[in-house]
PDB file of C-alpha atoms and ligand atoms in Angstrom:
ATOM      1  CA  UNK A  28      -6.920 -38.791  23.948  1.00 49.00           C
ATOM      2  CA  UNK A  29      -6.709 -38.267  19.886  1.00 59.00           C
ATOM      3  CA  UNK A  30      -2.986 -38.373  19.081  1.00 66.00           C
ATOM      4  CA  UNK A  31      -2.959 -35.416  15.667  1.00 84.00           C
ATOM      5  CA  UNK A  32      -2.769 -37.089  11.799  1.00 92.00           C
ATOM      6  CA  UNK A  33       0.805 -35.872  10.776  1.00 94.00           C
ATOM      7  CA  UNK A  34       0.267 -33.287   8.146  1.00 93.00           C
ATOM      8  CA  UNK A  35       1.896 -35.191   4.985  1.00 94.00           C
ATOM      9  CA  UNK A  36      -1.044 -37.996   5.629  1.00 96.00           C
ATOM     10  CA  UNK A  37      -3.934 -35.582   6.380  1.00 95.00           C
ATOM     11  CA  UNK A  38      -6.433 -35.511   4.450  1.00 95.00           C
ATOM     12  CA  UNK A  39      -7.698 -31.513   4.534  1.00 94.00           C
ATOM     13  CA  UNK A  40      -3.009 -30.477   5.043  1.00 94.00           C
ATOM     14  CA  UNK A  41      -1.602 -32.781   3.161  1.00 94.00           C
ATOM     15  CA  UNK A  42       0.317 -30.936   0.391  1.00 91.00           C
ATOM     16  CA  UNK A  43      -0.842 -31.948  -2.945  1.00 89.00           C
ATOM     17  CA  UNK A  44       1.150 -35.126  -4.530  1.00 85.00           C
ATOM     18  CA  UNK A  45       3.012 -33.065  -7.368  1.00 84.00           C
ATOM     19  CA  UNK A  46       4.725 -30.807  -4.323  1.00 86.00           C
ATOM     20  CA  UNK A  47       4.363 -33.423  -1.480  1.00 85.00           C
ATOM     21  CA  UNK A  48       6.728 -35.463  -3.506  1.00 79.00           C
ATOM     22  CA  UNK A  49       8.917 -32.784  -4.466  1.00 81.00           C
ATOM     23  CA  UNK A  50       9.503 -31.306  -0.508  1.00 86.00           C
ATOM     24  CA  UNK A  51       8.980 -34.349   2.232  1.00 91.00           C
ATOM     25  CA  UNK A  52      11.575 -36.559   3.050  1.00 93.00           C
ATOM     26  CA  UNK A  53       9.924 -39.861   4.929  1.00 96.00           C
ATOM     27  CA  UNK A  54      11.725 -43.013   4.974  1.00 97.00           C
ATOM     28  CA  UNK A  55      10.811 -46.264   5.589  1.00 98.00           C
ATOM     29  CA  UNK A  56      11.910 -46.963   9.393  1.00 97.00           C
ATOM     30  CA  UNK A  57       9.497 -43.358  10.002  1.00 97.00           C
ATOM     31  CA  UNK A  58       6.620 -45.128   7.873  1.00 98.00           C
ATOM     32  CA  UNK A  59       6.144 -48.637   9.777  1.00 98.00           C
ATOM     33  CA  UNK A  60       3.600 -50.504  10.726  1.00 98.00           C
ATOM     34  CA  UNK A  61       2.344 -48.301  13.668  1.00 98.00           C
ATOM     35  CA  UNK A  62       3.261 -44.837  11.783  1.00 98.00           C
ATOM     36  CA  UNK A  63       0.413 -46.796   9.024  1.00 98.00           C
ATOM     37  CA  UNK A  64      -2.139 -48.312  11.536  1.00 98.00           C
ATOM     38  CA  UNK A  65      -2.262 -44.839  13.007  1.00 97.00           C
ATOM     39  CA  UNK A  66      -1.577 -41.952  10.159  1.00 97.00           C
ATOM     40  CA  UNK A  67      -3.181 -44.647   7.948  1.00 97.00           C
ATOM     41  CA  UNK A  68      -5.914 -46.387   8.754  1.00 97.00           C
ATOM     42  CA  UNK A  69      -6.915 -43.951  11.477  1.00 96.00           C
ATOM     43  CA  UNK A  70      -6.371 -40.929   9.995  1.00 96.00           C
ATOM     44  CA  UNK A  71      -6.043 -40.530   6.295  1.00 96.00           C
ATOM     45  CA  UNK A  72      -9.536 -43.050   6.328  1.00 96.00           C
ATOM     46  CA  UNK A  73     -11.639 -41.974   9.170  1.00 95.00           C
ATOM     47  CA  UNK A  74     -15.056 -42.044   7.372  1.00 94.00           C
ATOM     48  CA  UNK A  75     -13.610 -43.480   4.085  1.00 95.00           C
ATOM     49  CA  UNK A  76     -12.298 -46.987   4.119  1.00 95.00           C
ATOM     50  CA  UNK A  77     -14.720 -48.676   2.295  1.00 95.00           C
ATOM     51  CA  UNK A  78     -15.369 -45.830  -1.086  1.00 96.00           C
ATOM     52  CA  UNK A  79     -12.094 -44.098   0.105  1.00 96.00           C
ATOM     53  CA  UNK A  80     -14.928 -40.705  -0.190  1.00 96.00           C
ATOM     54  CA  UNK A  81     -18.044 -39.031   1.523  1.00 95.00           C
ATOM     55  CA  UNK A  82     -19.420 -36.784  -1.298  1.00 96.00           C
ATOM     56  CA  UNK A  83     -22.137 -37.326  -3.261  1.00 94.00           C
ATOM     57  CA  UNK A  84     -21.838 -38.330  -7.320  1.00 97.00           C
ATOM     58  CA  UNK A  85     -23.881 -35.818  -9.352  1.00 97.00           C
ATOM     59  CA  UNK A  86     -27.019 -37.694 -10.869  1.00 97.00           C
ATOM     60  CA  UNK A  87     -26.131 -36.564 -14.280  1.00 97.00           C
ATOM     61  CA  UNK A  88     -22.365 -38.822 -14.167  1.00 97.00           C
ATOM     62  CA  UNK A  89     -24.660 -41.841 -14.271  1.00 97.00           C
ATOM     63  CA  UNK A  90     -26.178 -40.695 -17.511  1.00 97.00           C
ATOM     64  CA  UNK A  91     -24.568 -42.462 -20.801  1.00 97.00           C
ATOM     65  CA  UNK A  92     -22.058 -40.426 -22.970  1.00 97.00           C
ATOM     66  CA  UNK A  93     -18.939 -38.988 -22.755  1.00 97.00           C
ATOM     67  CA  UNK A  94     -18.033 -37.838 -19.605  1.00 97.00           C
ATOM     68  CA  UNK A  95     -19.676 -40.569 -18.109  1.00 98.00           C
ATOM     69  CA  UNK A  96     -17.158 -42.816 -20.246  1.00 98.00           C
ATOM     70  CA  UNK A  97     -14.767 -41.482 -19.813  1.00 98.00           C
ATOM     71  CA  UNK A  98     -14.511 -41.931 -16.152  1.00 98.00           C
ATOM     72  CA  UNK A  99     -15.333 -45.482 -16.324  1.00 98.00           C
ATOM     73  CA  UNK A 100     -12.596 -46.266 -18.281  1.00 97.00           C
ATOM     74  CA  UNK A 101     -10.178 -44.290 -16.144  1.00 97.00           C
ATOM     75  CA  UNK A 102     -10.836 -46.282 -13.054  1.00 97.00           C
ATOM     76  CA  UNK A 103     -11.082 -49.648 -14.568  1.00 97.00           C
ATOM     77  CA  UNK A 104      -7.960 -49.980 -15.637  1.00 96.00           C
ATOM     78  CA  UNK A 105      -6.242 -47.595 -13.107  1.00 96.00           C
ATOM     79  CA  UNK A 106      -8.148 -50.508 -10.635  1.00 97.00           C
ATOM     80  CA  UNK A 107      -6.568 -53.307 -13.118  1.00 97.00           C
ATOM     81  CA  UNK A 108      -2.833 -51.340 -12.900  1.00 96.00           C
ATOM     82  CA  UNK A 109      -3.412 -51.311  -8.925  1.00 97.00           C
ATOM     83  CA  UNK A 110      -3.678 -54.594  -8.661  1.00 97.00           C
ATOM     84  CA  UNK A 111      -1.340 -55.439 -10.687  1.00 97.00           C
ATOM     85  CA  UNK A 112       1.192 -53.377  -8.149  1.00 97.00           C
ATOM     86  CA  UNK A 113       0.158 -55.477  -5.446  1.00 98.00           C
ATOM     87  CA  UNK A 114       0.976 -58.868  -7.287  1.00 98.00           C
ATOM     88  CA  UNK A 115       3.994 -57.235  -8.375  1.00 98.00           C
ATOM     89  CA  UNK A 116       5.021 -55.561  -5.078  1.00 98.00           C
ATOM     90  CA  UNK A 117       4.508 -58.698  -2.977  1.00 98.00           C
ATOM     91  CA  UNK A 118       7.809 -59.499  -4.258  1.00 98.00           C
ATOM     92  CA  UNK A 119       8.943 -56.664  -2.967  1.00 98.00           C
ATOM     93  CA  UNK A 120       7.712 -57.604   1.294  1.00 98.00           C
ATOM     94  CA  UNK A 121       9.459 -61.223   0.118  1.00 98.00           C
ATOM     95  CA  UNK A 122      12.825 -59.767  -0.920  1.00 98.00           C
ATOM     96  CA  UNK A 123      13.436 -56.806   1.575  1.00 98.00           C
ATOM     97  CA  UNK A 124      16.708 -56.598   3.370  1.00 97.00           C
ATOM     98  CA  UNK A 125      15.305 -55.452   6.987  1.00 98.00           C
ATOM     99  CA  UNK A 126      12.908 -55.343   8.987  1.00 98.00           C
ATOM    100  CA  UNK A 127      12.126 -51.266   7.488  1.00 98.00           C
ATOM    101  CA  UNK A 128      11.244 -52.514   4.381  1.00 98.00           C
ATOM    102  CA  UNK A 129       9.264 -55.360   4.735  1.00 98.00           C
ATOM    103  CA  UNK A 130       7.083 -53.314   6.838  1.00 98.00           C
ATOM    104  CA  UNK A 131       6.731 -50.208   4.573  1.00 98.00           C
ATOM    105  CA  UNK A 132       6.714 -52.578   1.933  1.00 98.00           C
ATOM    106  CA  UNK A 133       3.583 -54.354   2.915  1.00 98.00           C
ATOM    107  CA  UNK A 134       1.405 -51.377   3.843  1.00 98.00           C
ATOM    108  CA  UNK A 135       2.710 -50.511  -0.032  1.00 98.00           C
ATOM    109  CA  UNK A 136       1.056 -53.362  -0.471  1.00 98.00           C
ATOM    110  CA  UNK A 137      -2.413 -52.532   0.920  1.00 98.00           C
ATOM    111  CA  UNK A 138      -2.229 -49.715   0.264  1.00 98.00           C
ATOM    112  CA  UNK A 139      -2.386 -50.476  -3.453  1.00 97.00           C
ATOM    113  CA  UNK A 140      -5.096 -53.484  -2.808  1.00 98.00           C
ATOM    114  CA  UNK A 141      -7.196 -50.588  -1.433  1.00 98.00           C
ATOM    115  CA  UNK A 142      -6.871 -47.827  -4.303  1.00 97.00           C
ATOM    116  CA  UNK A 143      -7.769 -51.071  -6.575  1.00 97.00           C
ATOM    117  CA  UNK A 144     -10.599 -51.658  -4.372  1.00 98.00           C
ATOM    118  CA  UNK A 145     -12.098 -47.970  -3.866  1.00 98.00           C
ATOM    119  CA  UNK A 146     -11.790 -47.473  -8.172  1.00 98.00           C
ATOM    120  CA  UNK A 147     -13.161 -50.236  -8.629  1.00 98.00           C
ATOM    121  CA  UNK A 148     -16.118 -50.008  -5.987  1.00 98.00           C
ATOM    122  CA  UNK A 149     -17.740 -46.498  -7.079  1.00 98.00           C
ATOM    123  CA  UNK A 150     -17.876 -47.703 -10.713  1.00 98.00           C
ATOM    124  CA  UNK A 151     -21.480 -49.609  -9.349  1.00 98.00           C
ATOM    125  CA  UNK A 152     -22.166 -45.511  -8.545  1.00 97.00           C
ATOM    126  CA  UNK A 153     -22.099 -44.749 -11.756  1.00 98.00           C
ATOM    127  CA  UNK A 154     -24.174 -47.349 -12.930  1.00 97.00           C
ATOM    128  CA  UNK A 155     -21.866 -50.488 -14.023  1.00 98.00           C
ATOM    129  CA  UNK A 156     -23.936 -53.238 -12.675  1.00 98.00           C
ATOM    130  CA  UNK A 157     -22.156 -54.663  -9.121  1.00 98.00           C
ATOM    131  CA  UNK A 158     -22.949 -58.033 -10.394  1.00 98.00           C
ATOM    132  CA  UNK A 159     -19.948 -59.153 -12.360  1.00 98.00           C
ATOM    133  CA  UNK A 160     -17.692 -56.348 -12.247  1.00 98.00           C
ATOM    134  CA  UNK A 161     -14.484 -57.978 -12.035  1.00 98.00           C
ATOM    135  CA  UNK A 162     -14.670 -59.503 -14.675  1.00 98.00           C
ATOM    136  CA  UNK A 163     -16.439 -56.349 -16.436  1.00 98.00           C
ATOM    137  CA  UNK A 164     -13.941 -54.634 -15.295  1.00 98.00           C
ATOM    138  CA  UNK A 165     -10.685 -56.996 -17.235  1.00 98.00           C
ATOM    139  CA  UNK A 166     -12.735 -57.264 -20.159  1.00 98.00           C
ATOM    140  CA  UNK A 167     -12.950 -53.481 -21.099  1.00 97.00           C
ATOM    141  CA  UNK A 168      -9.583 -53.195 -19.690  1.00 97.00           C
ATOM    142  CA  UNK A 169      -8.171 -55.977 -21.476  1.00 98.00           C
ATOM    143  CA  UNK A 170      -6.203 -54.566 -24.414  1.00 98.00           C
ATOM    144  CA  UNK A 171      -4.676 -52.096 -22.018  1.00 96.00           C
ATOM    145  CA  UNK A 172      -3.613 -55.415 -19.467  1.00 97.00           C
ATOM    146  CA  UNK A 173      -2.030 -56.868 -22.495  1.00 97.00           C
ATOM    147  CA  UNK A 174       0.202 -53.600 -23.663  1.00 96.00           C
ATOM    148  CA  UNK A 175       1.033 -51.352 -21.214  1.00 94.00           C
ATOM    149  CA  UNK A 176       0.341 -53.267 -17.809  1.00 95.00           C
ATOM    150  CA  UNK A 177       1.783 -56.143 -18.933  1.00 96.00           C
ATOM    151  CA  UNK A 178       5.256 -55.708 -19.400  1.00 96.00           C
ATOM    152  CA  UNK A 179       6.081 -53.136 -17.001  1.00 95.00           C
ATOM    153  CA  UNK A 180       4.553 -55.117 -14.669  1.00 96.00           C
ATOM    154  CA  UNK A 181       6.572 -58.002 -15.556  1.00 97.00           C
ATOM    155  CA  UNK A 182       9.841 -56.080 -16.172  1.00 97.00           C
ATOM    156  CA  UNK A 183       9.478 -54.600 -12.092  1.00 97.00           C
ATOM    157  CA  UNK A 184       8.774 -58.101 -11.397  1.00 98.00           C
ATOM    158  CA  UNK A 185      12.168 -59.807 -13.152  1.00 98.00           C
ATOM    159  CA  UNK A 186      14.422 -57.151 -11.178  1.00 98.00           C
ATOM    160  CA  UNK A 187      14.081 -57.830  -8.329  1.00 98.00           C
ATOM    161  CA  UNK A 188      12.928 -60.947  -8.566  1.00 98.00           C
ATOM    162  CA  UNK A 189      14.949 -62.716 -11.355  1.00 97.00           C
ATOM    163  CA  UNK A 190      17.321 -60.176 -11.046  1.00 97.00           C
ATOM    164  CA  UNK A 191      17.788 -60.183  -6.931  1.00 97.00           C
ATOM    165  CA  UNK A 192      18.092 -56.005  -6.794  1.00 98.00           C
ATOM    166  CA  UNK A 193      15.836 -55.261  -4.495  1.00 98.00           C
ATOM    167  CA  UNK A 194      17.097 -51.814  -4.317  1.00 98.00           C
ATOM    168  CA  UNK A 195      17.265 -51.734  -8.705  1.00 98.00           C
ATOM    169  CA  UNK A 196      12.906 -53.111  -8.496  1.00 98.00           C
ATOM    170  CA  UNK A 197      12.413 -49.913  -6.099  1.00 98.00           C
ATOM    171  CA  UNK A 198      14.490 -47.470  -8.561  1.00 96.00           C
ATOM    172  CA  UNK A 199      12.120 -49.238 -10.656  1.00 95.00           C
ATOM    173  CA  UNK A 200       8.495 -48.415  -9.315  1.00 96.00           C
ATOM    174  CA  UNK A 201       9.671 -45.016  -7.593  1.00 94.00           C
ATOM    175  CA  UNK A 202      11.271 -43.947 -10.484  1.00 91.00           C
ATOM    176  CA  UNK A 203       9.846 -45.575 -14.098  1.00 88.00           C
ATOM    177  CA  UNK A 204       6.455 -46.917 -12.733  1.00 89.00           C
ATOM    178  CA  UNK A 205       4.406 -44.453  -9.646  1.00 87.00           C
ATOM    179  CA  UNK A 206       7.151 -40.883 -11.347  1.00 78.00           C
ATOM    180  CA  UNK A 207       5.345 -40.402 -14.073  1.00 76.00           C
ATOM    181  CA  UNK A 208       1.833 -41.637 -12.762  1.00 81.00           C
ATOM    182  CA  UNK A 209       1.977 -39.644 -10.053  1.00 84.00           C
ATOM    183  CA  UNK A 210       1.425 -36.839 -12.472  1.00 83.00           C
ATOM    184  CA  UNK A 211      -1.459 -38.052 -13.792  1.00 84.00           C
ATOM    185  CA  UNK A 212      -3.383 -39.350 -10.926  1.00 86.00           C
ATOM    186  CA  UNK A 213      -2.693 -35.502 -10.112  1.00 89.00           C
ATOM    187  CA  UNK A 214      -4.223 -34.101 -13.060  1.00 92.00           C
ATOM    188  CA  UNK A 215      -7.158 -36.216 -12.293  1.00 93.00           C
ATOM    189  CA  UNK A 216      -8.042 -34.650  -9.012  1.00 93.00           C
ATOM    190  CA  UNK A 217      -7.932 -31.861 -10.416  1.00 95.00           C
ATOM    191  CA  UNK A 218     -10.524 -32.035 -13.289  1.00 96.00           C
ATOM    192  CA  UNK A 219     -12.414 -34.632 -11.522  1.00 97.00           C
ATOM    193  CA  UNK A 220     -12.984 -32.382  -8.434  1.00 95.00           C
ATOM    194  CA  UNK A 221     -16.095 -30.430  -9.429  1.00 95.00           C
ATOM    195  CA  UNK A 222     -17.992 -32.740 -11.452  1.00 97.00           C
ATOM    196  CA  UNK A 223     -17.846 -36.128  -9.943  1.00 98.00           C
ATOM    197  CA  UNK A 224     -16.650 -34.553  -5.852  1.00 97.00           C
ATOM    198  CA  UNK A 225     -16.784 -38.416  -5.232  1.00 98.00           C
ATOM    199  CA  UNK A 226     -13.891 -39.091  -8.288  1.00 97.00           C
ATOM    200  CA  UNK A 227     -12.162 -36.042  -6.283  1.00 96.00           C
ATOM    201  CA  UNK A 228     -12.024 -37.541  -2.981  1.00 97.00           C
ATOM    202  CA  UNK A 229     -11.551 -40.856  -4.710  1.00 97.00           C
ATOM    203  CA  UNK A 230      -8.465 -39.111  -6.279  1.00 95.00           C
ATOM    204  CA  UNK A 231      -6.982 -37.140  -3.407  1.00 95.00           C
ATOM    205  CA  UNK A 232      -6.735 -39.773  -0.743  1.00 96.00           C
ATOM    206  CA  UNK A 233      -4.752 -42.430  -3.294  1.00 95.00           C
ATOM    207  CA  UNK A 234      -3.097 -38.897  -4.094  1.00 93.00           C
ATOM    208  CA  UNK A 235      -1.759 -38.491  -0.739  1.00 95.00           C
ATOM    209  CA  UNK A 236      -0.747 -42.216  -0.450  1.00 96.00           C
ATOM    210  CA  UNK A 237       1.567 -41.637  -3.165  1.00 93.00           C
ATOM    211  CA  UNK A 238       3.097 -38.933  -1.635  1.00 93.00           C
ATOM    212  CA  UNK A 239       4.398 -42.024   0.836  1.00 96.00           C
ATOM    213  CA  UNK A 240       5.004 -44.142  -1.752  1.00 96.00           C
ATOM    214  CA  UNK A 241       7.134 -41.841  -3.299  1.00 94.00           C
ATOM    215  CA  UNK A 242       9.287 -40.448   0.201  1.00 95.00           C
ATOM    216  CA  UNK A 243      10.118 -44.034   0.944  1.00 97.00           C
ATOM    217  CA  UNK A 244      11.635 -45.466  -2.151  1.00 97.00           C
ATOM    218  CA  UNK A 245      13.457 -42.643  -3.083  1.00 96.00           C
ATOM    219  CA  UNK A 246      14.977 -42.507   0.042  1.00 97.00           C
ATOM    220  CA  UNK A 247      15.946 -45.882   0.453  1.00 98.00           C
ATOM    221  CA  UNK A 248      17.392 -45.373  -3.274  1.00 97.00           C
ATOM    222  CA  UNK A 249      19.099 -42.335  -1.855  1.00 97.00           C
ATOM    223  CA  UNK A 250      20.280 -44.438   1.547  1.00 97.00           C
ATOM    224  CA  UNK A 251      21.160 -47.037  -0.326  1.00 98.00           C
ATOM    225  CA  UNK A 252      23.347 -44.906  -3.031  1.00 97.00           C
ATOM    226  CA  UNK A 253      24.979 -42.804   0.381  1.00 97.00           C
ATOM    227  CA  UNK A 254      26.398 -46.041   0.987  1.00 97.00           C
ATOM    228  CA  UNK A 255      27.242 -48.090  -1.815  1.00 98.00           C
ATOM    229  CA  UNK A 256      28.202 -45.420  -4.775  1.00 96.00           C
ATOM    230  CA  UNK A 257      29.988 -48.692  -6.397  1.00 97.00           C
ATOM    231  CA  UNK A 258      26.099 -49.088  -7.816  1.00 97.00           C
ATOM    232  CA  UNK A 259      25.290 -45.620  -9.379  1.00 96.00           C
ATOM    233  CA  UNK A 260      25.906 -46.994 -12.826  1.00 96.00           C
ATOM    234  CA  UNK A 261      23.996 -49.718 -12.804  1.00 96.00           C
ATOM    235  CA  UNK A 262      21.036 -48.037 -11.339  1.00 97.00           C
ATOM    236  CA  UNK A 263      21.459 -45.440 -13.952  1.00 96.00           C
ATOM    237  CA  UNK A 264      21.551 -48.107 -16.595  1.00 96.00           C
ATOM    238  CA  UNK A 265      18.354 -50.215 -15.238  1.00 96.00           C
ATOM    239  CA  UNK A 266      16.333 -46.164 -15.500  1.00 94.00           C
ATOM    240  CA  UNK A 267      17.632 -46.327 -19.045  1.00 94.00           C
ATOM    241  CA  UNK A 268      16.023 -49.837 -19.761  1.00 95.00           C
ATOM    242  CA  UNK A 269      12.876 -48.831 -17.258  1.00 94.00           C
ATOM    243  CA  UNK A 270      12.679 -45.400 -19.139  1.00 91.00           C
ATOM    244  CA  UNK A 271      13.172 -47.479 -23.047  1.00 93.00           C
ATOM    245  CA  UNK A 272      10.408 -50.082 -22.158  1.00 94.00           C
ATOM    246  CA  UNK A 273       8.639 -47.089 -21.027  1.00 91.00           C
ATOM    247  CA  UNK A 274       8.671 -45.011 -24.041  1.00 90.00           C
ATOM    248  CA  UNK A 275       7.882 -48.295 -26.523  1.00 93.00           C
ATOM    249  CA  UNK A 276       4.619 -48.845 -23.714  1.00 93.00           C
ATOM    250  CA  UNK A 277       1.176 -46.888 -26.262  1.00 93.00           C
ATOM    251  CA  UNK A 278      -0.049 -45.229 -22.367  1.00 91.00           C
ATOM    252  CA  UNK A 279      -0.415 -41.934 -24.902  1.00 91.00           C
ATOM    253  CA  UNK A 280      -2.925 -43.735 -26.721  1.00 94.00           C
ATOM    254  CA  UNK A 281      -4.548 -45.127 -23.678  1.00 94.00           C
ATOM    255  CA  UNK A 282      -4.836 -41.015 -22.059  1.00 93.00           C
ATOM    256  CA  UNK A 283      -5.368 -39.311 -24.418  1.00 95.00           C
ATOM    257  CA  UNK A 284      -8.735 -41.302 -26.024  1.00 96.00           C
ATOM    258  CA  UNK A 285      -9.854 -40.996 -22.347  1.00 96.00           C
ATOM    259  CA  UNK A 286      -9.090 -37.109 -22.657  1.00 96.00           C
ATOM    260  CA  UNK A 287     -10.626 -37.055 -25.155  1.00 97.00           C
ATOM    261  CA  UNK A 288     -14.381 -38.196 -24.381  1.00 97.00           C
ATOM    262  CA  UNK A 289     -13.511 -35.728 -21.077  1.00 97.00           C
ATOM    263  CA  UNK A 290     -13.036 -33.289 -23.253  1.00 97.00           C
ATOM    264  CA  UNK A 291     -15.991 -33.706 -25.607  1.00 96.00           C
ATOM    265  CA  UNK A 292     -17.610 -34.533 -21.842  1.00 97.00           C
ATOM    266  CA  UNK A 293     -16.847 -31.304 -19.419  1.00 96.00           C
ATOM    267  CA  UNK A 294     -18.635 -28.637 -22.151  1.00 94.00           C
ATOM    268  CA  UNK A 295     -22.107 -29.594 -21.332  1.00 94.00           C
ATOM    269  CA  UNK A 296     -21.296 -28.369 -17.470  1.00 96.00           C
ATOM    270  CA  UNK A 297     -20.213 -25.643 -19.020  1.00 95.00           C
ATOM    271  CA  UNK A 298     -22.245 -23.836 -16.482  1.00 95.00           C
ATOM    272  CA  UNK A 299     -20.711 -25.551 -13.369  1.00 95.00           C
ATOM    273  CA  UNK A 300     -17.323 -25.386 -14.894  1.00 96.00           C
ATOM    274  CA  UNK A 301     -17.864 -21.509 -16.117  1.00 95.00           C
ATOM    275  CA  UNK A 302     -14.098 -20.375 -13.936  1.00 95.00           C
ATOM    276  CA  UNK A 303     -12.881 -23.473 -12.722  1.00 96.00           C
ATOM    277  CA  UNK A 304      -8.877 -23.190 -13.466  1.00 96.00           C
ATOM    278  CA  UNK A 305      -7.512 -26.736 -13.313  1.00 93.00           C
ATOM    279  CA  UNK A 306      -3.708 -24.749 -12.415  1.00 89.00           C
ATOM    280  CA  UNK A 307      -4.042 -20.887 -11.215  1.00 90.00           C
ATOM    281  CA  UNK A 308      -4.108 -19.060 -14.264  1.00 93.00           C
ATOM    282  CA  UNK A 309      -5.576 -21.770 -16.887  1.00 94.00           C
ATOM    283  CA  UNK A 310      -9.584 -22.505 -16.638  1.00 96.00           C
ATOM    284  CA  UNK A 311     -10.183 -26.099 -17.240  1.00 97.00           C
ATOM    285  CA  UNK A 312     -12.826 -25.764 -19.931  1.00 97.00           C
ATOM    286  CA  UNK A 313     -10.374 -23.483 -21.673  1.00 96.00           C
ATOM    287  CA  UNK A 314      -7.985 -26.674 -22.378  1.00 97.00           C
ATOM    288  CA  UNK A 315      -8.113 -29.609 -24.593  1.00 97.00           C
ATOM    289  CA  UNK A 316      -7.089 -33.172 -24.556  1.00 96.00           C
ATOM    290  CA  UNK A 317      -3.737 -32.381 -25.415  1.00 96.00           C
ATOM    291  CA  UNK A 318      -2.737 -29.815 -23.605  1.00 95.00           C
ATOM    292  CA  UNK A 319      -3.875 -31.462 -20.343  1.00 96.00           C
ATOM    293  CA  UNK A 320      -1.881 -34.375 -21.451  1.00 93.00           C
ATOM    294  CA  UNK A 321       1.624 -32.309 -22.148  1.00 93.00           C
ATOM    295  CA  UNK A 322       0.594 -30.529 -18.944  1.00 92.00           C
ATOM    296  CA  UNK A 323       0.902 -33.858 -16.946  1.00 91.00           C
ATOM    297  CA  UNK A 324       4.178 -34.399 -18.970  1.00 90.00           C
ATOM    298  CA  UNK A 325       5.770 -31.543 -18.060  1.00 90.00           C
ATOM    299  CA  UNK A 326       4.933 -32.041 -14.015  1.00 90.00           C
ATOM    300  CA  UNK A 327       6.811 -35.715 -14.676  1.00 88.00           C
ATOM    301  CA  UNK A 328       9.644 -33.598 -15.730  1.00 90.00           C
ATOM    302  CA  UNK A 329       9.521 -31.038 -12.634  1.00 90.00           C
ATOM    303  CA  UNK A 330       9.144 -33.722  -9.889  1.00 90.00           C
ATOM    304  CA  UNK A 331      11.704 -35.955 -11.600  1.00 90.00           C
ATOM    305  CA  UNK A 332      14.190 -32.899 -11.959  1.00 92.00           C
ATOM    306  CA  UNK A 333      13.519 -32.948  -7.629  1.00 92.00           C
ATOM    307  CA  UNK A 334      13.282 -36.770  -6.829  1.00 91.00           C
ATOM    308  CA  UNK A 335      16.207 -37.715  -8.790  1.00 94.00           C
ATOM    309  CA  UNK A 336      19.215 -35.385  -7.663  1.00 95.00           C
ATOM    310  CA  UNK A 337      17.284 -36.253  -4.016  1.00 95.00           C
ATOM    311  CA  UNK A 338      18.393 -40.003  -4.922  1.00 95.00           C
ATOM    312  CA  UNK A 339      21.511 -39.216  -5.537  1.00 95.00           C
ATOM    313  CA  UNK A 340      21.686 -39.677  -9.847  1.00 95.00           C
ATOM    314  CA  UNK A 341      21.485 -36.282 -10.828  1.00 95.00           C
ATOM    315  CA  UNK A 342      22.153 -37.595 -14.846  1.00 92.00           C
ATOM    316  CA  UNK A 343      19.376 -39.737 -14.570  1.00 93.00           C
ATOM    317  CA  UNK A 344      16.943 -36.306 -15.247  1.00 93.00           C
ATOM    318  CA  UNK A 345      17.362 -35.968 -18.377  1.00 92.00           C
ATOM    319  CA  UNK A 346      17.219 -39.769 -19.377  1.00 90.00           C
ATOM    320  CA  UNK A 347      13.648 -39.304 -17.416  1.00 87.00           C
ATOM    321  CA  UNK A 348      12.578 -36.057 -19.125  1.00 84.00           C
ATOM    322  CA  UNK A 349       9.886 -36.475 -22.013  1.00 73.00           C
ATOM    323  CA  UNK A 350       9.492 -32.692 -22.670  1.00 52.00           C
ATOM    324  CA  UNK A 351      12.564 -32.107 -24.889  1.00 49.00           C
TER     325      UNK A 351
HETATM  326 FE1   FE B 427      -1.800 -46.784  -5.821  1.00 76.58          FE
HETATM  327 FE1   FE B 428       0.762 -46.220  -5.164  1.00 76.58          FE
END
């Protein structure tokens, strides 16, 4: 007998990240260890456990040039970020108030470790030497690690470990970290789908996991606020602190550098991309680096407008809003 994979974890039927994260409700109790073992390990990951994709990478992606460099940078930095998330979220496992949260964060830790492995694993498929890969990635991403990842990881860790605020830490991770990164992940899937189907699939798989992380994180915060309304001012303050920190980080500098490389690189493949729309009505070839960056920011706002009221903090929408 085969058990059907639930819609949100099904490779072919899952909603895209933006729709899924806005519309789906999932709880930690629902997404327990048994759910993960069947829906994810034996569902989403079927046939894609090691590489995160089942597609071939075109030969031109191995040729030196801006397109390859854009993807190599993206995968390297995301691989470091995911590994850092594993270390941060391990504190969430340690601080989990109950078994439902303990099991869920255990699965999220595995998800992020797997993302790190898969992003890293695609680099040799792009011709980066497998020998010394991790050291090479760390070296390439040293600046990004120090200026972006370290501050945000230290903030999330201090909330859960030093302040002992599990719910606040879940909110920080869900709203500030994943909430802001999710649109970039969605954009990545749409950008690479045709140019490098393997990278497109890798992003797709990570997005399916992300829907779950965002939905469950939101639900944990929502349930806590419902039961402890007095927690609200503290939460708002924490979101404000998280947002302020995020605004100080030079994220744009790193993302725009990659978008500009992508911009230079994609035009060599104008034939392939001729009719391809990055979203309905907008051809990828006609977009600029800045337009794509702004698009991801707008998606961040769209998501916040749905998820924050769902959590019970509609007033935080204004704090998170990026476009003014
Ligand atoms: Fe991840
Ligand atoms: Fe995640």
